[in-house]
Every structure is written in structure tokens, then in C-alpha cells.
């Protein structure tokens, strides 16, 4: 008989350890604390701003979880392919065992001169012939039983491995579907809250009444540098000095393409010299920094600071939007030598000189 090496199927643990997201999105109408001195309309606006920030963070967390799940799924697919190769080896092993069963039967028949071993024993004409027949019968029976037993065990292992692999793969697909559904649900609520936030900002700008500061619950930043980018995650769009129909001369700042409601950060320590709304820049904040420089943050949907307030590097001063002369959600950022329009310098070079590379 042929000798076979047992192939064991290694079935890895899948995504059972993925934690269920602790924070679930609430209603966009829930109210959150907005700081002292705000009235009913401002309180509602502050609650909405906080809702957008909360959903923004939850969407980012859900996206990370989803991407982790996808990466683990890809890894599992590679392991599943290797496991399938082992299953194929097991199937080939079983096929070989079946061939052995047939070979044993054929060998018995040929070795007995065309007569079954049992018939030879009945027709034996001497005690020696009878003993030889009995021995041959025992050996053939043992070989046949061993082959059948080995084949049965291999088939049982194969069936168990295939069932286990199918069950684990089903759990993987189910978990990934849950993550995708959770992510989509959060993003749907976030889109609705962003739309409401922008609608209230547009209404305030149209009425010429700037909304009050919304005190957002900002997590600890832990910045070790004196200067940071005005938003955490972004794509650069219109650059300083570029031309376009929307500007009377040249673009005076650097645009950061970000969704509505994205927290906008002070690029460095400074003081709020103005908070205003209306005109081409919509809702905007201007900060004064050491050395006589100023930075402007425009087209906001909400502000989080008041005039005269001191700010630190990375502190949230508002939320991005698309108020004023804007064709889509983005932050317009300027570096200036005076607080007024017309004194802008290249903001990318200005930040780069302070260790911030965009």
C-alpha cells in the first residue's frame, strides 16, 4: 500500500475579536452644552455643531474599523486559499485510498489463481494448503480493513474541515456587512446634520446676524509643535495666486477641501481680532499671532471663539462650511501682515517656514 502523510487544515480565527463600536449615533435633534450666554436659537445651533463634531468623529472611527475589517478579510482570503489547497490535498489522499481498496481486491483475486481466498480454503487438499489459505485470508482482510478505516477517517476529517471553514467564512462576511451598515448609517446621519448646520449658517449670513460662539468639547490635542495645519485631514484645492472667475484679481489664500462641519484649528498661538459674517468670505475668523502676522479662516459654518479670546496651537476655532462666495465645502485660509484683506502672503510658504509642510 501507498504511504500518505496526513494534511491538517489550519483554520485561523477570524474577526470575532472586533469590538462593537461603543458610541452609536444619536438623533440630530439632541441638544448638547454650548457654553454660557447662548439663547434658544444659538443653543440649537450649538447643539447641531456638537452633533456634527460627534458624528464626524464616529464616522472616522467607523471608517477605521471598517478598513481594519477589510484588511483582515483580505488576509483571511489568502489564508482561505491556502486552506483550500490543503483540502485539495486531503481529497487527493482520499482518492488514492479508494484506489488502494480496488488494488487490494484485485491483488487478492490474482494471487488466488482467479479464485477467492475463501474458495481456496474450502478446496484445500492438505493441512498446509489450508493454513496458507487462512494466513492469506487474514492478511488480506487486515489490509482491507485498514484501508477502509483510513479512508473513513480521512473523509470525516475532510467533512469537518470544510464545515468549519464555511462557518468561519460566513462569520467573517457577516461581521464585515455589519461594519459596512454601521458606517453607512453614521455617514447618513452626518450628511443630514451637516446640511442642517450649513442651512442655519446661510440663514445667519443672509440676515446679517453672526451666530454666537459654539463651545465644542475638543479632545486633548497634545501638540508639541508651535504651529499646525488649519485642518487635520484635507485635500488642497485652489492655491495662492491662482486665477478664476470667482476672484476679482488673484486667489489670496490656500483652500482646503474638507466636508462641512470639519473642525478648523488655530495654526498657532494668538488672539481673536475679529469674528464676522457676510460678504465674499461668509462667516470668518481672523487671529493675530506673534511677529505681527494674522491668519484668516473663511467660509465657516460655525465659530467656536469670541473676539478678544486667546487661543492655543491646534485649538478648534470653528467649523468649515461653504458660506459666502463659495462653490463647495472648503476652508479658505490666509496669512497676512495686517488684519485686512489685501495684505496676504503665500500661506503655504508661510506655514512651511514655521515647520508645517502641507
Short mmCIF file of C-alpha atoms in Angstrom, two decimals:
data_model
loop_
_atom_site.label_atom_id
_atom_site.label_comp_id
_atom_site.label_asym_id
_atom_site.label_seq_id
_atom_site.Cartn_x
_atom_site.Cartn_y
_atom_site.Cartn_z
CA UNK A 1 0.00 0.00 0.00
CA UNK A 2 0.98 3.60 -0.56
CA UNK A 3 2.07 5.60 2.48
CA UNK A 4 0.39 9.02 2.99
CA UNK A 5 1.22 11.95 5.15
CA UNK A 6 -1.72 13.45 6.97
CA UNK A 7 -2.53 17.02 5.90
CA UNK A 8 -4.06 19.10 8.69
CA UNK A 9 -6.22 22.07 7.85
CA UNK A 10 -5.21 25.16 9.79
CA UNK A 11 -8.35 27.26 10.21
CA UNK A 12 -7.48 30.72 11.56
CA UNK A 13 -9.51 32.81 13.95
CA UNK A 14 -11.42 35.47 12.05
CA UNK A 15 -12.87 38.80 13.13
CA UNK A 16 -14.61 37.63 16.29
CA UNK A 17 -12.39 39.96 18.33
CA UNK A 18 -13.52 43.10 16.53
CA UNK A 19 -15.09 45.29 19.20
CA UNK A 20 -18.60 46.62 18.64
CA UNK A 21 -18.43 50.37 18.33
CA UNK A 22 -19.16 51.86 21.73
CA UNK A 23 -20.68 55.13 20.56
CA UNK A 24 -23.85 54.90 18.49
CA UNK A 25 -25.10 57.96 16.61
CA UNK A 26 -27.98 59.74 18.27
CA UNK A 27 -30.64 61.97 16.84
CA UNK A 28 -29.57 65.13 15.07
CA UNK A 29 -32.13 66.96 17.20
CA UNK A 30 -30.46 66.11 20.53
CA UNK A 31 -29.14 69.09 22.47
CA UNK A 32 -25.58 69.45 23.77
CA UNK A 33 -24.00 72.03 26.08
CA UNK A 34 -22.97 75.17 24.23
CA UNK A 35 -21.36 77.45 26.80
CA UNK A 36 -22.72 80.29 28.83
CA UNK A 37 -24.73 83.17 27.48
CA UNK A 38 -26.35 81.48 24.49
CA UNK A 39 -30.05 81.73 23.91
CA UNK A 40 -32.59 79.42 22.29
CA UNK A 41 -31.54 79.79 18.63
CA UNK A 42 -27.85 79.79 19.48
CA UNK A 43 -28.35 76.80 21.78
CA UNK A 44 -29.98 74.88 18.95
CA UNK A 45 -27.16 75.85 16.62
CA UNK A 46 -24.60 74.86 19.24
CA UNK A 47 -26.29 71.51 19.71
CA UNK A 48 -26.17 70.92 15.99
CA UNK A 49 -22.50 71.90 15.79
CA UNK A 50 -21.66 69.49 18.59
CA UNK A 51 -23.73 66.82 16.86
CA UNK A 52 -21.76 67.27 13.64
CA UNK A 53 -18.45 67.04 15.51
CA UNK A 54 -19.58 63.93 17.35
CA UNK A 55 -20.80 62.23 14.19
CA UNK A 56 -17.66 63.38 12.38
CA UNK A 57 -15.53 61.55 14.97
CA UNK A 58 -17.79 58.50 14.96
CA UNK A 59 -17.67 58.30 11.17
CA UNK A 60 -13.88 58.47 11.26
CA UNK A 61 -13.79 55.74 13.92
CA UNK A 62 -16.25 53.58 12.00
CA UNK A 63 -14.21 54.05 8.84
CA UNK A 64 -11.06 52.89 10.63
CA UNK A 65 -12.92 49.85 11.97
CA UNK A 66 -14.30 49.10 8.53
CA UNK A 67 -10.91 49.42 6.86
CA UNK A 68 -9.40 47.18 9.57
CA UNK A 69 -12.13 44.64 8.85
CA UNK A 70 -11.45 44.81 5.13
CA UNK A 71 -7.71 44.35 5.67
CA UNK A 72 -8.32 41.35 7.91
CA UNK A 73 -10.77 39.98 5.36
CA UNK A 74 -8.10 40.18 2.65
CA UNK A 75 -5.66 38.42 4.94
CA UNK A 76 -8.28 35.77 5.68
CA UNK A 77 -8.94 35.28 1.98
CA UNK A 78 -5.26 34.47 1.48
CA UNK A 79 -5.40 32.01 4.36
CA UNK A 80 -8.58 30.51 2.96
CA UNK A 81 -6.86 29.93 -0.37
CA UNK A 82 -4.02 28.12 1.42
CA UNK A 83 -6.57 26.13 3.42
CA UNK A 84 -8.33 25.16 0.19
CA UNK A 85 -5.03 23.80 -1.11
CA UNK A 86 -4.81 21.59 1.97
CA UNK A 87 -8.38 20.45 1.43
CA UNK A 88 -7.48 19.55 -2.15
CA UNK A 89 -4.56 17.51 -0.83
CA UNK A 90 -6.95 15.72 1.52
CA UNK A 91 -9.31 14.99 -1.36
CA UNK A 92 -6.44 13.56 -3.40
CA UNK A 93 -5.45 11.46 -0.40
CA UNK A 94 -8.95 10.03 -0.16
CA UNK A 95 -8.99 9.28 -3.87
CA UNK A 96 -5.69 7.43 -3.50
CA UNK A 97 -7.13 5.40 -0.61
CA UNK A 98 -10.08 4.42 -2.78
CA UNK A 99 -7.62 3.30 -5.44
CA UNK A 100 -5.85 1.19 -2.81
CA UNK A 101 -9.09 -0.57 -1.92
CA UNK A 102 -9.55 -1.59 -5.52
CA UNK A 103 -5.92 -2.63 -5.81
CA UNK A 104 -6.18 -4.85 -2.73
CA UNK A 105 -9.25 -6.57 -4.12
CA UNK A 106 -7.58 -7.12 -7.49
CA UNK A 107 -4.42 -8.43 -5.85
CA UNK A 108 -6.43 -10.93 -3.82
CA UNK A 109 -8.11 -12.24 -6.90
CA UNK A 110 -4.92 -12.50 -8.96
CA UNK A 111 -2.98 -14.12 -6.09
CA UNK A 112 -5.51 -16.90 -5.76
CA UNK A 113 -5.36 -18.06 -9.37
CA UNK A 114 -8.67 -16.45 -10.16
CA UNK A 115 -10.46 -17.94 -7.12
CA UNK A 116 -11.40 -16.04 -3.97
CA UNK A 117 -9.29 -16.86 -0.91
CA UNK A 118 -12.31 -18.34 0.87
CA UNK A 119 -12.89 -20.75 -2.04
CA UNK A 120 -9.25 -21.85 -1.96
CA UNK A 121 -9.56 -22.69 1.71
CA UNK A 122 -12.64 -24.84 1.06
CA UNK A 123 -10.89 -26.68 -1.79
CA UNK A 124 -7.57 -27.12 0.04
CA UNK A 125 -6.26 -30.71 -0.27
CA UNK A 126 -3.82 -30.60 2.65
CA UNK A 127 -3.44 -29.03 6.10
CA UNK A 128 -0.54 -26.90 4.81
CA UNK A 129 -2.62 -25.53 1.97
CA UNK A 130 -5.43 -24.81 4.41
CA UNK A 131 -3.05 -22.93 6.76
CA UNK A 132 -1.60 -20.93 3.87
CA UNK A 133 -5.08 -20.03 2.72
CA UNK A 134 -6.11 -18.99 6.23
CA UNK A 135 -2.99 -16.83 6.60
CA UNK A 136 -3.56 -15.19 3.22
CA UNK A 137 -7.19 -14.59 4.10
CA UNK A 138 -6.21 -12.93 7.42
CA UNK A 139 -3.60 -10.70 5.79
CA UNK A 140 -5.93 -9.65 3.01
CA UNK A 141 -8.74 -8.97 5.46
CA UNK A 142 -6.45 -6.89 7.70
CA UNK A 143 -5.15 -4.85 4.77
CA UNK A 144 -8.66 -4.24 3.52
CA UNK A 145 -9.96 -3.19 6.95
CA UNK A 146 -7.00 -0.85 7.48
CA UNK A 147 -7.56 0.79 4.11
CA UNK A 148 -11.28 1.23 4.74
CA UNK A 149 -10.63 2.65 8.22
CA UNK A 150 -8.01 5.09 6.91
CA UNK A 151 -10.33 6.22 4.12
CA UNK A 152 -13.22 6.73 6.54
CA UNK A 153 -11.10 8.82 8.92
CA UNK A 154 -9.79 10.96 6.07
CA UNK A 155 -13.30 11.57 4.75
CA UNK A 156 -14.52 12.54 8.25
CA UNK A 157 -11.63 14.98 8.68
CA UNK A 158 -12.33 16.49 5.28
CA UNK A 159 -16.01 16.98 6.04
CA UNK A 160 -15.25 18.58 9.43
CA UNK A 161 -12.61 20.90 7.97
CA UNK A 162 -14.87 22.01 5.15
CA UNK A 163 -17.77 22.69 7.55
CA UNK A 164 -15.50 24.63 9.93
CA UNK A 165 -14.03 26.71 7.10
CA UNK A 166 -17.51 27.51 5.75
CA UNK A 167 -18.80 28.57 9.19
CA UNK A 168 -15.83 30.85 9.86
CA UNK A 169 -16.08 32.43 6.44
CA UNK A 170 -19.79 33.10 7.00
CA UNK A 171 -18.99 34.86 10.28
CA UNK A 172 -16.37 36.97 8.53
CA UNK A 173 -18.78 38.10 5.83
CA UNK A 174 -21.50 38.82 8.39
CA UNK A 175 -19.17 40.98 10.51
CA UNK A 176 -17.97 42.94 7.50
CA UNK A 177 -21.59 43.55 6.47
CA UNK A 178 -22.37 44.82 9.98
CA UNK A 179 -19.40 47.21 9.87
CA UNK A 180 -20.41 48.50 6.45
CA UNK A 181 -24.01 49.05 7.58
CA UNK A 182 -22.92 50.87 10.74
CA UNK A 183 -20.54 53.09 8.78
CA UNK A 184 -23.25 53.89 6.21
CA UNK A 185 -25.75 54.72 8.97
CA UNK A 186 -23.38 57.12 10.69
CA UNK A 187 -22.47 58.79 7.40
CA UNK A 188 -26.16 59.23 6.54
CA UNK A 189 -26.84 60.98 9.86
CA UNK A 190 -23.69 63.04 9.46
CA UNK A 191 -24.75 64.20 5.99
CA UNK A 192 -28.14 65.26 7.35
CA UNK A 193 -26.62 67.13 10.29
CA UNK A 194 -24.10 68.88 8.02
CA UNK A 195 -26.91 70.02 5.73
CA UNK A 196 -28.82 71.48 8.67
CA UNK A 197 -25.70 73.18 10.02
CA UNK A 198 -24.95 74.81 6.67
CA UNK A 199 -28.58 75.85 6.27
CA UNK A 200 -28.53 77.69 9.60
CA UNK A 201 -25.20 79.31 8.71
CA UNK A 202 -26.57 80.53 5.37
CA UNK A 203 -29.64 81.92 7.09
CA UNK A 204 -27.49 83.79 9.60
CA UNK A 205 -25.31 85.28 6.86
CA UNK A 206 -28.37 86.32 4.84
CA UNK A 207 -29.84 88.02 7.91
CA UNK A 208 -26.51 89.73 8.67
CA UNK A 209 -26.56 88.31 12.20
CA UNK A 210 -23.47 86.29 13.07
CA UNK A 211 -24.18 83.27 15.27
CA UNK A 212 -22.55 83.22 18.71
CA UNK A 213 -19.58 81.07 19.60
CA UNK A 214 -20.27 77.36 19.98
CA UNK A 215 -18.17 75.84 22.76
CA UNK A 216 -17.19 72.48 21.31
CA UNK A 217 -15.92 69.71 23.56
CA UNK A 218 -12.49 69.39 22.00
CA UNK A 219 -10.36 66.38 22.96
CA UNK A 220 -6.85 66.95 24.30
CA UNK A 221 -4.55 67.74 21.39
CA UNK A 222 -1.13 67.11 22.88
CA UNK A 223 0.62 69.19 20.23
CA UNK A 224 4.35 69.58 20.83
CA UNK A 225 4.93 71.97 17.92
CA UNK A 226 4.13 75.68 17.96
CA UNK A 227 2.42 75.57 14.55
CA UNK A 228 -0.03 73.14 12.92
CA UNK A 229 -2.12 72.85 9.75
CA UNK A 230 -5.56 74.54 9.98
CA UNK A 231 -7.39 71.21 9.47
CA UNK A 232 -6.30 67.69 10.31
CA UNK A 233 -7.27 65.81 7.13
CA UNK A 234 -7.70 67.59 3.81
CA UNK A 235 -7.03 67.90 0.11
CA UNK A 236 -5.51 71.11 -1.21
CA UNK A 237 -7.64 72.83 -3.84
CA UNK A 238 -7.32 76.43 -5.09
CA UNK A 239 -3.84 77.73 -4.33
CA UNK A 240 -2.44 81.16 -3.57
CA UNK A 241 -2.13 83.40 -6.64
CA UNK A 242 -4.28 81.25 -8.91
CA UNK A 243 -6.77 82.90 -11.24
CA UNK A 244 -10.50 82.32 -11.57
CA UNK A 245 -13.85 83.94 -12.27
CA UNK A 246 -14.76 84.00 -8.58
CA UNK A 247 -11.93 86.41 -7.66
CA UNK A 248 -11.56 90.00 -8.83
CA UNK A 249 -7.78 89.60 -9.13
CA UNK A 250 -5.93 86.54 -7.85
CA UNK A 251 -6.72 84.00 -5.17
CA UNK A 252 -5.39 85.39 -1.90
CA UNK A 253 -5.21 82.22 0.16
CA UNK A 254 -4.95 78.46 0.17
CA UNK A 255 -8.13 76.40 0.02
CA UNK A 256 -8.50 73.12 1.92
CA UNK A 257 -11.23 70.87 0.55
CA UNK A 258 -12.97 69.42 3.62
CA UNK A 259 -16.58 68.43 4.40
CA UNK A 260 -18.98 70.81 6.12
CA UNK A 261 -18.56 70.75 9.89
CA UNK A 262 -14.89 69.78 9.90
CA UNK A 263 -13.17 71.27 12.98
CA UNK A 264 -10.94 74.21 11.99
CA UNK A 265 -7.83 74.78 14.11
CA UNK A 266 -5.78 77.82 15.04
CA UNK A 267 -2.46 77.33 13.28
CA UNK A 268 -0.60 78.88 16.20
CA UNK A 269 -1.00 80.74 19.47
CA UNK A 270 -2.72 84.08 19.12
CA UNK A 271 -5.71 86.28 19.84
CA UNK A 272 -9.05 86.55 18.04
CA UNK A 273 -9.19 90.01 16.48
CA UNK A 274 -12.48 89.58 14.60
CA UNK A 275 -15.43 87.26 14.08
CA UNK A 276 -17.68 88.36 11.23
CA UNK A 277 -20.13 87.14 8.62
CA UNK A 278 -21.41 88.35 5.28
CA UNK A 279 -19.66 89.32 2.08
CA UNK A 280 -17.45 87.14 -0.06
CA UNK A 281 -15.86 85.29 2.88
CA UNK A 282 -19.11 84.39 4.64
CA UNK A 283 -18.53 83.52 8.29
CA UNK A 284 -14.87 84.11 9.14
CA UNK A 285 -12.38 84.37 11.99
CA UNK A 286 -9.14 86.38 12.00
CA UNK A 287 -6.33 85.71 14.50
CA UNK A 288 -3.29 87.80 15.39
CA UNK A 289 0.00 86.00 16.06
CA UNK A 290 3.38 87.00 17.43
CA UNK A 291 5.58 88.89 15.00
CA UNK A 292 2.72 90.96 13.60
CA UNK A 293 1.19 88.27 11.37
CA UNK A 294 -2.51 87.46 11.02
CA UNK A 295 -4.37 84.38 9.79
CA UNK A 296 -7.87 84.25 8.33
CA UNK A 297 -10.28 81.27 8.31
CA UNK A 298 -13.23 81.83 5.97
CA UNK A 299 -16.44 80.24 4.58
CA UNK A 300 -17.16 78.70 8.01
CA UNK A 301 -20.46 77.17 9.08
CA UNK A 302 -19.93 77.91 12.79
CA UNK A 303 -17.45 79.65 15.09
CA UNK A 304 -16.15 78.41 18.43
CA UNK A 305 -14.39 81.53 19.73
CA UNK A 306 -15.27 85.11 20.58
CA UNK A 307 -13.44 88.33 19.70
CA UNK A 308 -10.55 89.05 22.09
CA UNK A 309 -10.16 85.42 23.12
CA UNK A 310 -6.67 83.87 23.38
CA UNK A 311 -6.16 80.62 21.51
CA UNK A 312 -3.53 77.88 21.51
CA UNK A 313 -1.98 75.92 18.61
CA UNK A 314 -4.47 73.36 17.33
CA UNK A 315 -7.42 74.77 19.27
CA UNK A 316 -10.73 74.48 17.48
CA UNK A 317 -11.92 77.93 16.46
CA UNK A 318 -14.80 76.96 14.19
CA UNK A 319 -16.18 74.50 11.66
CA UNK A 320 -15.73 74.54 7.92
CA UNK A 321 -18.61 75.24 5.58
CA UNK A 322 -19.47 76.94 2.31
CA UNK A 323 -20.83 80.37 3.28
CA UNK A 324 -20.15 83.47 1.20
CA UNK A 325 -18.64 83.31 -2.28
CA UNK A 326 -18.08 79.57 -2.28
CA UNK A 327 -18.89 76.86 -4.81
CA UNK A 328 -18.47 73.97 -2.40
CA UNK A 329 -17.39 72.99 1.12
CA UNK A 330 -13.86 74.11 1.93
CA UNK A 331 -11.74 76.24 4.25
CA UNK A 332 -10.20 79.39 2.82
CA UNK A 333 -7.00 80.09 4.78
CA UNK A 334 -4.89 83.25 4.52
CA UNK A 335 -1.69 84.53 6.14
CA UNK A 336 -1.49 88.34 6.26
CA UNK A 337 0.68 91.20 7.53
CA UNK A 338 -2.43 93.20 8.56
CA UNK A 339 -5.88 92.04 9.67
CA UNK A 340 -7.41 93.42 6.48
CA UNK A 341 -7.87 91.96 3.02
CA UNK A 342 -5.14 92.85 0.53
CA UNK A 343 -2.10 92.15 2.69
CA UNK A 344 -1.90 88.39 2.15
CA UNK A 345 1.35 86.46 1.71
CA UNK A 346 1.73 82.93 0.37
CA UNK A 347 0.22 80.84 3.20
CA UNK A 348 1.90 77.60 2.10
CA UNK A 349 5.37 79.18 2.25
CA UNK A 350 4.46 80.99 5.47
CA UNK A 351 3.48 77.74 7.19
CA UNK A 352 6.44 75.88 5.70
CA UNK A 353 8.80 78.44 7.26
CA UNK A 354 7.22 77.50 10.61
CA UNK A 355 7.71 73.79 10.18
CA UNK A 356 4.28 72.91 8.73
CA UNK A 357 4.50 71.20 5.35
CA UNK A 358 1.16 70.92 3.54
#
